[in-house]
PDB file of C-alpha atoms in Angstrom:
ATOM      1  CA  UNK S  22      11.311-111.480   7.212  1.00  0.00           C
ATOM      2  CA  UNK S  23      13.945-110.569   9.818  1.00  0.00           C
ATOM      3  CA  UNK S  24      13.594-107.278  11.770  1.00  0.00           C
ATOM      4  CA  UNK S  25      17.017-107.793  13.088  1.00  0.00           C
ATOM      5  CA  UNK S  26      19.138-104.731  11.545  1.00  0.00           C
ATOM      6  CA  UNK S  27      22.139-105.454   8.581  1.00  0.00           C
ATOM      7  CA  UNK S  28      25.677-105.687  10.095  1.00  0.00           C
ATOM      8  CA  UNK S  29      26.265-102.256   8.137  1.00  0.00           C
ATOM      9  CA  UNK S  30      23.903-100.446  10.440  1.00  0.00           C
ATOM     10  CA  UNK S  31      26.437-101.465  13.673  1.00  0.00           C
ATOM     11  CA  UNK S  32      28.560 -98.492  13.060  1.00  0.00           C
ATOM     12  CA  UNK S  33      25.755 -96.202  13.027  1.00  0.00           C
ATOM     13  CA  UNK S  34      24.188 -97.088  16.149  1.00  0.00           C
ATOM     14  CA  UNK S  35      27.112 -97.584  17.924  1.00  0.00           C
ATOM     15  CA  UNK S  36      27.531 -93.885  17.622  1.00  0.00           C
ATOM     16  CA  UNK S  37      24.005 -92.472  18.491  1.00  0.00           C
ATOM     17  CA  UNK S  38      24.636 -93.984  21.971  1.00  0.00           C
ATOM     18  CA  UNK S  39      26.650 -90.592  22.267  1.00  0.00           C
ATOM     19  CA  UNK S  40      25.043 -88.803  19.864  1.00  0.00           C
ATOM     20  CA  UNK S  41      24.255 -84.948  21.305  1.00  0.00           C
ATOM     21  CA  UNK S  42      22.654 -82.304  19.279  1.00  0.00           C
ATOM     22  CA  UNK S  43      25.750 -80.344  18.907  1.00  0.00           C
ATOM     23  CA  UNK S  44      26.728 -82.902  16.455  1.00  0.00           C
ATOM     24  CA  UNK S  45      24.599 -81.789  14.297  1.00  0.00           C
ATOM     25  CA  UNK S  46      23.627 -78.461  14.816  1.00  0.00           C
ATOM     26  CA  UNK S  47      25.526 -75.190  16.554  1.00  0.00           C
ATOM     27  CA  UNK S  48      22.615 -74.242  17.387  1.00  0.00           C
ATOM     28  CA  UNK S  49      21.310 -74.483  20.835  1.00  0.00           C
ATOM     29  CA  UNK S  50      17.982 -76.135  21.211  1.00  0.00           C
ATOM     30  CA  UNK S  51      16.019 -74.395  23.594  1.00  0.00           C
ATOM     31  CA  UNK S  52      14.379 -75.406  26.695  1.00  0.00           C
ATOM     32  CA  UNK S  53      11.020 -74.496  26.222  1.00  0.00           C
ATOM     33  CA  UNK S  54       8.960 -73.074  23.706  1.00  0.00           C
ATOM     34  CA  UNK S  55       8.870 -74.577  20.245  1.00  0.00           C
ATOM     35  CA  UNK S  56       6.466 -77.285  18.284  1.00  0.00           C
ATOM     36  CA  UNK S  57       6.527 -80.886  18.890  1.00  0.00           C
ATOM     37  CA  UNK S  58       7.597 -82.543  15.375  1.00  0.00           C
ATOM     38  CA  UNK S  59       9.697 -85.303  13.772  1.00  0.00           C
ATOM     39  CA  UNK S  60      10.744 -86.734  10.714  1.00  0.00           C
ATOM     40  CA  UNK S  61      11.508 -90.476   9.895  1.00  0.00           C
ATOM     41  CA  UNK S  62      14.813 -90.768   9.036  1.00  0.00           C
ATOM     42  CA  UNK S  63      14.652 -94.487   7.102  1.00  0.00           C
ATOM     43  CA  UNK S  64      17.033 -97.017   5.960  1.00  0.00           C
ATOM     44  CA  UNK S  65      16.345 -99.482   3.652  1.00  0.00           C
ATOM     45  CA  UNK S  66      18.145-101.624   1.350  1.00  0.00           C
ATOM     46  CA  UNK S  67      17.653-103.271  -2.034  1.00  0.00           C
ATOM     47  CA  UNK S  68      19.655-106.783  -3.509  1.00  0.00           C
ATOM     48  CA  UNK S  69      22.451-105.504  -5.271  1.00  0.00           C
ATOM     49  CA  UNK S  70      21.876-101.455  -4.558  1.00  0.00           C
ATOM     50  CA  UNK S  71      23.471-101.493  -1.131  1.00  0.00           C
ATOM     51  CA  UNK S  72      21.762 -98.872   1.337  1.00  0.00           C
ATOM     52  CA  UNK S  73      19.320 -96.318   0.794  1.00  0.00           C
ATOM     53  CA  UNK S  74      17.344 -93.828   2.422  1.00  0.00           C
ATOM     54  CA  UNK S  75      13.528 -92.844   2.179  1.00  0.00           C
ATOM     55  CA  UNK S  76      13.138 -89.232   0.426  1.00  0.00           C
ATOM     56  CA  UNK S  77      10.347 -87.213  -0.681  1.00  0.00           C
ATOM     57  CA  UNK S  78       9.738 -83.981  -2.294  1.00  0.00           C
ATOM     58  CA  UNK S  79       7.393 -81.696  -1.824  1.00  0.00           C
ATOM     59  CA  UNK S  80       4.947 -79.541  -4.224  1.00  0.00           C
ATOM     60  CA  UNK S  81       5.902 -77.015  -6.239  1.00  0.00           C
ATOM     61  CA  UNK S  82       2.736 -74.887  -4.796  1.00  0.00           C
ATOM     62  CA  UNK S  83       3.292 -75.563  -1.050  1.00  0.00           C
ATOM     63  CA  UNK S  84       3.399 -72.164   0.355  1.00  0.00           C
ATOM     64  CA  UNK S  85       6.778 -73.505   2.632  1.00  0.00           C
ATOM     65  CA  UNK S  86       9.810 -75.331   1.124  1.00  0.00           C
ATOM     66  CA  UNK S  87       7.834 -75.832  -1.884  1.00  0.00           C
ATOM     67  CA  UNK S  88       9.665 -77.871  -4.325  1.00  0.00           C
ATOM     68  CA  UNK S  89      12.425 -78.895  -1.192  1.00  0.00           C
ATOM     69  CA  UNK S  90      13.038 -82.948  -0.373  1.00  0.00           C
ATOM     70  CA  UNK S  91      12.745 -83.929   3.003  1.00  0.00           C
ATOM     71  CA  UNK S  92      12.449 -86.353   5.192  1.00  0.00           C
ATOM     72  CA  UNK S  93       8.662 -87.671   5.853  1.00  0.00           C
ATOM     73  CA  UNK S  94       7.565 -86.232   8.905  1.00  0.00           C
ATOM     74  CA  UNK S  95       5.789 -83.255  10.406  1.00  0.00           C
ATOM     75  CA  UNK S  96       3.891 -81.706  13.600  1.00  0.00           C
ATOM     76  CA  UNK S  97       3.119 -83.801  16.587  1.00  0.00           C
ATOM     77  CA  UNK S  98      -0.482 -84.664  17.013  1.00  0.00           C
ATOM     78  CA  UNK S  99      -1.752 -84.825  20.560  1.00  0.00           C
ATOM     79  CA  UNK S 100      -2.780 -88.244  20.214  1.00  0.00           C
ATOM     80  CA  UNK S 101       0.903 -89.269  19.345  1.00  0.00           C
ATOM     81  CA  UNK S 102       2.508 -91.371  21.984  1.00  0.00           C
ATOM     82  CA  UNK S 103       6.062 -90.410  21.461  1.00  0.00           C
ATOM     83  CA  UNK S 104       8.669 -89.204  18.120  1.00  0.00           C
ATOM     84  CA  UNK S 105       8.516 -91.943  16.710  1.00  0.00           C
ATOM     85  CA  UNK S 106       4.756 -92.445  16.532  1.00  0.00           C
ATOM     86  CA  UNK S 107       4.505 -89.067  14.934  1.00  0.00           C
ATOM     87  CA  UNK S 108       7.281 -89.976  12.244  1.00  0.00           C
ATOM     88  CA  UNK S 109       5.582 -93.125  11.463  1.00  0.00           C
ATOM     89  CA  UNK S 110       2.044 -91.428  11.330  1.00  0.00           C
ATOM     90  CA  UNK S 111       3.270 -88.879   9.451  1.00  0.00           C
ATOM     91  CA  UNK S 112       5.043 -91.062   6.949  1.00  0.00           C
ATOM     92  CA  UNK S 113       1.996 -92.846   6.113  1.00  0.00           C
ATOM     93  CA  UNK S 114      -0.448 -90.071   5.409  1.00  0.00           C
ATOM     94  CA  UNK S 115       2.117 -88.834   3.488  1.00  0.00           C
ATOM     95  CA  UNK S 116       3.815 -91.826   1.272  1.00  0.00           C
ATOM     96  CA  UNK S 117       1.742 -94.605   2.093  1.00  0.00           C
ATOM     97  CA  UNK S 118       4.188 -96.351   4.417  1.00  0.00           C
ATOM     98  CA  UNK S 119       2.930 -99.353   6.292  1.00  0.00           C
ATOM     99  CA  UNK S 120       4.031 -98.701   9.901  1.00  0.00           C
ATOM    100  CA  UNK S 121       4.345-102.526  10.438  1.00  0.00           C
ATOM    101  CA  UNK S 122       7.188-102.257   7.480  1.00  0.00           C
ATOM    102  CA  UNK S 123       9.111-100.658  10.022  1.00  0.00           C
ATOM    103  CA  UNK S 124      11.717-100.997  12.901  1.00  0.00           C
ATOM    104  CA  UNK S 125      12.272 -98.205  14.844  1.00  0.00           C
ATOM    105  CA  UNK S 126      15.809 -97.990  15.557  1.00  0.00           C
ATOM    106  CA  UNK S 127      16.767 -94.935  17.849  1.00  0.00           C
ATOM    107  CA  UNK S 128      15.259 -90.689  18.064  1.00  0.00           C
ATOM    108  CA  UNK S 129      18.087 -89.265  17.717  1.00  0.00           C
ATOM    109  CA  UNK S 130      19.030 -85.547  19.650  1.00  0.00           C
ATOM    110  CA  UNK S 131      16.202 -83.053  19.283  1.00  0.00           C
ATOM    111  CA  UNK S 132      17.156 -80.108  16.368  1.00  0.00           C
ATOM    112  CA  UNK S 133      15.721 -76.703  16.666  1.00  0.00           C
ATOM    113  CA  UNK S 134      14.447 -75.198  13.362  1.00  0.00           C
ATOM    114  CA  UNK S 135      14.190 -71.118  14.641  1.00  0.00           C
ATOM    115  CA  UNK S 136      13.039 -69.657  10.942  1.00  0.00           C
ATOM    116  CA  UNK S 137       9.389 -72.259  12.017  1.00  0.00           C
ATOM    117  CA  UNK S 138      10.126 -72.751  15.646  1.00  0.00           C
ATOM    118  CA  UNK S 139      10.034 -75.927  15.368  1.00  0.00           C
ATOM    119  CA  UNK S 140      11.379 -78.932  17.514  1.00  0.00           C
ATOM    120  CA  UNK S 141      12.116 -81.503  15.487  1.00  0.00           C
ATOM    121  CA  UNK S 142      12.958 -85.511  16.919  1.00  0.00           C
ATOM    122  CA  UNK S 143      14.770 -87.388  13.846  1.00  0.00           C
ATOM    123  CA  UNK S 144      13.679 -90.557  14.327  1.00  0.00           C
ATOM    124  CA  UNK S 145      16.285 -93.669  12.699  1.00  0.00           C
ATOM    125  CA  UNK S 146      14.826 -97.024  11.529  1.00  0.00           C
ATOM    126  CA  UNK S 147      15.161 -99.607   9.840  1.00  0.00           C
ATOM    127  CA  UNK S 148      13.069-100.572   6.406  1.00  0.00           C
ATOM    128  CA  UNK S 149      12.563-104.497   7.268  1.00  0.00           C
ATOM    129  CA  UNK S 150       9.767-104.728   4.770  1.00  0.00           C
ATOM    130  CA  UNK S 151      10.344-102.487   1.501  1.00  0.00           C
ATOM    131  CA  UNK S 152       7.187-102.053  -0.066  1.00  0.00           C
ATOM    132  CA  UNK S 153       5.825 -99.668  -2.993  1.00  0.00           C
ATOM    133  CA  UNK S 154       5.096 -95.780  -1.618  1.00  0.00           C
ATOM    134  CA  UNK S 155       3.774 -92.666  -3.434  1.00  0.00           C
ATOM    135  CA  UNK S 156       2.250 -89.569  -2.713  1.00  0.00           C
ATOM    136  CA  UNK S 157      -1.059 -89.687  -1.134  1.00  0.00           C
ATOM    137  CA  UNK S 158      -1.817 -86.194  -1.156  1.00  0.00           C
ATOM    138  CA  UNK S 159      -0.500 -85.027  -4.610  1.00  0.00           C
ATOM    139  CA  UNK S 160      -0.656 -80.893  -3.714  1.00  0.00           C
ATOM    140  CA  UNK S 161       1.539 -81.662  -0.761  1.00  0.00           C
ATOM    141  CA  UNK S 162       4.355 -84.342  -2.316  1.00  0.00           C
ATOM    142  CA  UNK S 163       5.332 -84.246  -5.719  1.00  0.00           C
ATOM    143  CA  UNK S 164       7.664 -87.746  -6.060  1.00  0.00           C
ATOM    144  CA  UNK S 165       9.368 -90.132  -3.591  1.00  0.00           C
ATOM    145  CA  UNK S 166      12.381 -91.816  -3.981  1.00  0.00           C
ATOM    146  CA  UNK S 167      14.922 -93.984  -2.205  1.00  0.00           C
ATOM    147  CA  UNK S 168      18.314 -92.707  -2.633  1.00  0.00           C
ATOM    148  CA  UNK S 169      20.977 -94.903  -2.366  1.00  0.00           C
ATOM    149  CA  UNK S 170      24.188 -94.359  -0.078  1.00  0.00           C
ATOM    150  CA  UNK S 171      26.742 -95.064  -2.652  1.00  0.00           C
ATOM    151  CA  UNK S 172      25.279 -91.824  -4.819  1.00  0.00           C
ATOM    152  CA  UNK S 173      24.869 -89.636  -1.683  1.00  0.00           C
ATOM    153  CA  UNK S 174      29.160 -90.268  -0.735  1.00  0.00           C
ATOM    154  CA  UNK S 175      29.715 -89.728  -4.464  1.00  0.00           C
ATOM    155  CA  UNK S 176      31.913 -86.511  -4.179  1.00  0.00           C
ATOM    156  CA  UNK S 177      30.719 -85.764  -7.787  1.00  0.00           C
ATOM    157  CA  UNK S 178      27.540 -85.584  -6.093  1.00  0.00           C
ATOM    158  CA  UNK S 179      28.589 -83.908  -2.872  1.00  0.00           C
ATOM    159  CA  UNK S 180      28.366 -79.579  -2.719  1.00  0.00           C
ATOM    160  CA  UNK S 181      27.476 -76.830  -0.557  1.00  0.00           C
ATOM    161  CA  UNK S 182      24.668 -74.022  -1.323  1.00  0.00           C
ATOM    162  CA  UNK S 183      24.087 -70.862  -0.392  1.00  0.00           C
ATOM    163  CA  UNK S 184      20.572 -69.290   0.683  1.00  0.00           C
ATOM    164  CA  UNK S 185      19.970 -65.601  -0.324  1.00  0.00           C
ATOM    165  CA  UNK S 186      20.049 -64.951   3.011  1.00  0.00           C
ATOM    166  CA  UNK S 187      23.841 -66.326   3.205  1.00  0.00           C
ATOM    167  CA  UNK S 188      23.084 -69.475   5.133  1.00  0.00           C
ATOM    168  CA  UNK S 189      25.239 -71.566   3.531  1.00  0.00           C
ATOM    169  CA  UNK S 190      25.099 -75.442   4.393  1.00  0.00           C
ATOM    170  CA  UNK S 191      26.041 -79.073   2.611  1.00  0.00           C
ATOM    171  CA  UNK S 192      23.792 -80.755  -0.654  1.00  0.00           C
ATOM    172  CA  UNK S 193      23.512 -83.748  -2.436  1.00  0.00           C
ATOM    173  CA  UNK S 194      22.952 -83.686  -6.074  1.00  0.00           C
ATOM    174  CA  UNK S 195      20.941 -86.850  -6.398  1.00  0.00           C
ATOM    175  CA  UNK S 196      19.102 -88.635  -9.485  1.00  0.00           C
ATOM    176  CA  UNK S 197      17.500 -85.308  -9.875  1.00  0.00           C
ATOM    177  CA  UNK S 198      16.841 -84.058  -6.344  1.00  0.00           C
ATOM    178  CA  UNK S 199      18.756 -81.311  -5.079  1.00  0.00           C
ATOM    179  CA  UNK S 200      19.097 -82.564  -1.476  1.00  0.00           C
ATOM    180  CA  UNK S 201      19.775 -79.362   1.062  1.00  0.00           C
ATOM    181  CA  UNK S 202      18.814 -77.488   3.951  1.00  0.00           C
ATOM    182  CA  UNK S 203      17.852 -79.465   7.291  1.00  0.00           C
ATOM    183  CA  UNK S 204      17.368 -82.630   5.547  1.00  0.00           C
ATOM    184  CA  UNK S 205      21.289 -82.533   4.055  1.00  0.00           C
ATOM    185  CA  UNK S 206      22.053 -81.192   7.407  1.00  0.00           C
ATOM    186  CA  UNK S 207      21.056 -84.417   9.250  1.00  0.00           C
ATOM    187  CA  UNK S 208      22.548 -86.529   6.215  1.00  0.00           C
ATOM    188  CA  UNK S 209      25.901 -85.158   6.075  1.00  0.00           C
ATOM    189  CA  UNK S 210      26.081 -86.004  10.011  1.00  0.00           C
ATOM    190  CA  UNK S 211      24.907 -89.476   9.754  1.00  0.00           C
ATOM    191  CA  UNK S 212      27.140 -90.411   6.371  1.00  0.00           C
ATOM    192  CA  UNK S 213      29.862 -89.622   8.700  1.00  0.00           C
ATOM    193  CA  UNK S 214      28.836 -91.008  11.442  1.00  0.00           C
ATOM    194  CA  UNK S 215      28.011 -94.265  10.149  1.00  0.00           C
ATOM    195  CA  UNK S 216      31.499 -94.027   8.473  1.00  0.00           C
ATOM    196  CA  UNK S 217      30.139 -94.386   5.141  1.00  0.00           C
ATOM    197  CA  UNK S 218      31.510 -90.540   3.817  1.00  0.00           C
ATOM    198  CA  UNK S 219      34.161 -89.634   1.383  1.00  0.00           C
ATOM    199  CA  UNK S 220      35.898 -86.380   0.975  1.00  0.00           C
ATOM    200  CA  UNK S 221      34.326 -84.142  -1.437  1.00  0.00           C
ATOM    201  CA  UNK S 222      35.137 -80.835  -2.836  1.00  0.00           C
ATOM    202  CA  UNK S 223      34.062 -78.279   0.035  1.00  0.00           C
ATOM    203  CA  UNK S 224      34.753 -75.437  -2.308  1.00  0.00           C
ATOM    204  CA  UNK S 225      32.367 -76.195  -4.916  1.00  0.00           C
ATOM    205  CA  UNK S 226      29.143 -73.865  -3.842  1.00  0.00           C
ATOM    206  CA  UNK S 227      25.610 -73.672  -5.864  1.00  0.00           C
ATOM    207  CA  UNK S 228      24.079 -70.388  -5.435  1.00  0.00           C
ATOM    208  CA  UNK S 229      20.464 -70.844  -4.626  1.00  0.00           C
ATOM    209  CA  UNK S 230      17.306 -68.923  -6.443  1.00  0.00           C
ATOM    210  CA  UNK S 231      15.907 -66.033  -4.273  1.00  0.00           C
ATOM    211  CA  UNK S 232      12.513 -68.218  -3.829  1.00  0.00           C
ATOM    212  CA  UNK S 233      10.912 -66.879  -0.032  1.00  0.00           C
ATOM    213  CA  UNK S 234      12.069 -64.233   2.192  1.00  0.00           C
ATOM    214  CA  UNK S 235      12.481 -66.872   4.896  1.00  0.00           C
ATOM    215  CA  UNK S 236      16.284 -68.212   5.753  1.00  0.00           C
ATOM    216  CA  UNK S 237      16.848 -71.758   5.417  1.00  0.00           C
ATOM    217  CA  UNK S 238      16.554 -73.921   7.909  1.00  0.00           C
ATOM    218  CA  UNK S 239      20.325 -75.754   9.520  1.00  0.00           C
ATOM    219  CA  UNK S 240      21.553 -78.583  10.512  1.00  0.00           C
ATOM    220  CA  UNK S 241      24.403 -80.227  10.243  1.00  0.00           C
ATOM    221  CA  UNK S 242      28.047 -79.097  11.860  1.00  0.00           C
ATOM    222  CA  UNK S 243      28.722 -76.323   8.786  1.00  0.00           C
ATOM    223  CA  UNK S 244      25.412 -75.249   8.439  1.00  0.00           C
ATOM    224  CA  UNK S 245      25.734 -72.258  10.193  1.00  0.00           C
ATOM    225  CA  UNK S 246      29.033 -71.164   8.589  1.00  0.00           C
ATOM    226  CA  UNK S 247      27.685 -67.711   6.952  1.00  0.00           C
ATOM    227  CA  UNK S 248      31.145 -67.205   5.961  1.00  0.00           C
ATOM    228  CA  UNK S 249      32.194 -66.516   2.784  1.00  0.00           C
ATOM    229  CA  UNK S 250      33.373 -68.999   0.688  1.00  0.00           C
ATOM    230  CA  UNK S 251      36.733 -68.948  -0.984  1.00  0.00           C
TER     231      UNK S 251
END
C-alpha cells in the first residue's frame, strides 16, 4: 500500500510550512519550563467516508479530563527520540496502533497547556494502513473512534462551550462525543487550515457541568475569548 499522502492532504501541508503557534493558541508558549508531551494528530480515510481523524475518549474514573476525547498522546519518555516517537508510542499503548501503519507527516508548533504545564508537540500523519484499534488499558480509554471530516464541518454539529471557569472555546458534537477543549482547539485550526470548514453558528454556546476545579485547557484562535457571549 502507498505511503504517498491523498491529493486532499496538499492544502493542509502546504500551510504548516508557515504554521506558528499563534495560529492556534494566544497563548505564548514559554521558553523554558514545562513537560515534554505530544499527541498524534491522525488522518485516515475510508472508501466512500471521505477523511477522518483518530479519536479516543477517556474513562469516566480518570482523575483528569475524565470522560474528555482527545487525541492519543501523552508525556515524553526519556527514551523517546523526538515528538513524533512519543505520539506514536503513546498511541500504541493506548489504542493498539501499529506504528508501521503510519506516516508521519509534519509536528506542528509546540502548544502550552498552563492549567498541567504541559508542552505539547501535535504531531500530523497520515493513516496509510487503517487497521482495527481499541482500548488497551480499559480504566484509562473508554471507546475510540474515527470521526469523519464531513460530520466535524457539519455546522449542525459545530458549537462553542463554556467551562465553569468561563473559558469558553469551539466543540464538535460528533456520533456521540462531545469534542472540546485542546483537542477542538487544534481541530477547529486545522479544518480551516486545510480549507475543509464551513460557517457555523458562533452564537450557539453549551454550558458545561461544573466537573473539576481545574480550567480547561485552550487552543485554538477563540479559545481564550472569556468574553461573554451574546
Amino acid at each position: 500500500m502507498t505511503r504517498q499522502p491523498p491529493g486532499w492532504l496538499d492544502p493542509l501541508l502546504g500551510r504548516l510550512g508557515t504554521a506558528r503557534a499563534e495560529d492556534f493558541t494566544r497563548l505564548t508558549t514559554p521558553e523554558s519550563g514545562g513537560r515534554e508531551s505530544a499527541v498524534l494528530v491522525l488522518l485516515g480515510e475510508e472508501p466512500g467516508a471521505g477523511p477522518d481523524v483518530l479519536v479516543l475518549q477517556r474513562a469516566a474514573t480518570l482523575r483528569n479530563h475524565a470522560g474528555q476525547p482527545a487525541f492519543p498522546g501523552g508525556a515524553a519518555d526519556p527514551e523517546d527520540v523526538d515528538a513524533s516517537a512519543t505520539a506514536l508510542r503513546e498511541a500504541n499503548e493506548e489504542v493498539d496502533l501499529d506504528p508501521a501503519s503510519v506516516t508521519v507527516l509534519a509536528e506542528l508548533p509546540k502548544l502550552w497547556i498552563p492549567v498541567s504545564d504541559f508542552l505539547v508537540t501535535p504531531v500530523l500523519a497520515w493513516w496509510h494502513a487503517p487497521h482495527p484499534v481499541h482500548p488497551r488499558e480499559p480504566a484509562e480509554v473508554a471507546h475510540v473512534a474515527r470521526l469523519p471530516v464531513a460530520e466535524l464541518v457539519d455546522p449542525d454539529n459545530r458549537m462553542r462551550v463554556r467551562h465553569p471557569s468561563g473559558w469558553i472555546g469551539p466543540a464538535f458534537s460528533v456520533r456521540g462525543m462531545l469534542v472540546w477543549g485542546f483537542t477542538a482547539g487544534v481541530l477547529n485550526t486545522l479544518l480551516e487550515m486545510g480549507g475543509w470548514a464551513r460557517p457555523w453558528p458562533r452564537s450557539r454556546v453549551l454550558e458545561l457541568p461544573p466537573t473539576g476545579a481545574a480550567p480547561a485547557p485552550s487552543a485554538g484562535t477563540d479559545a481564550v475569548d472569556e468574553s461573554p457571549v451574546r
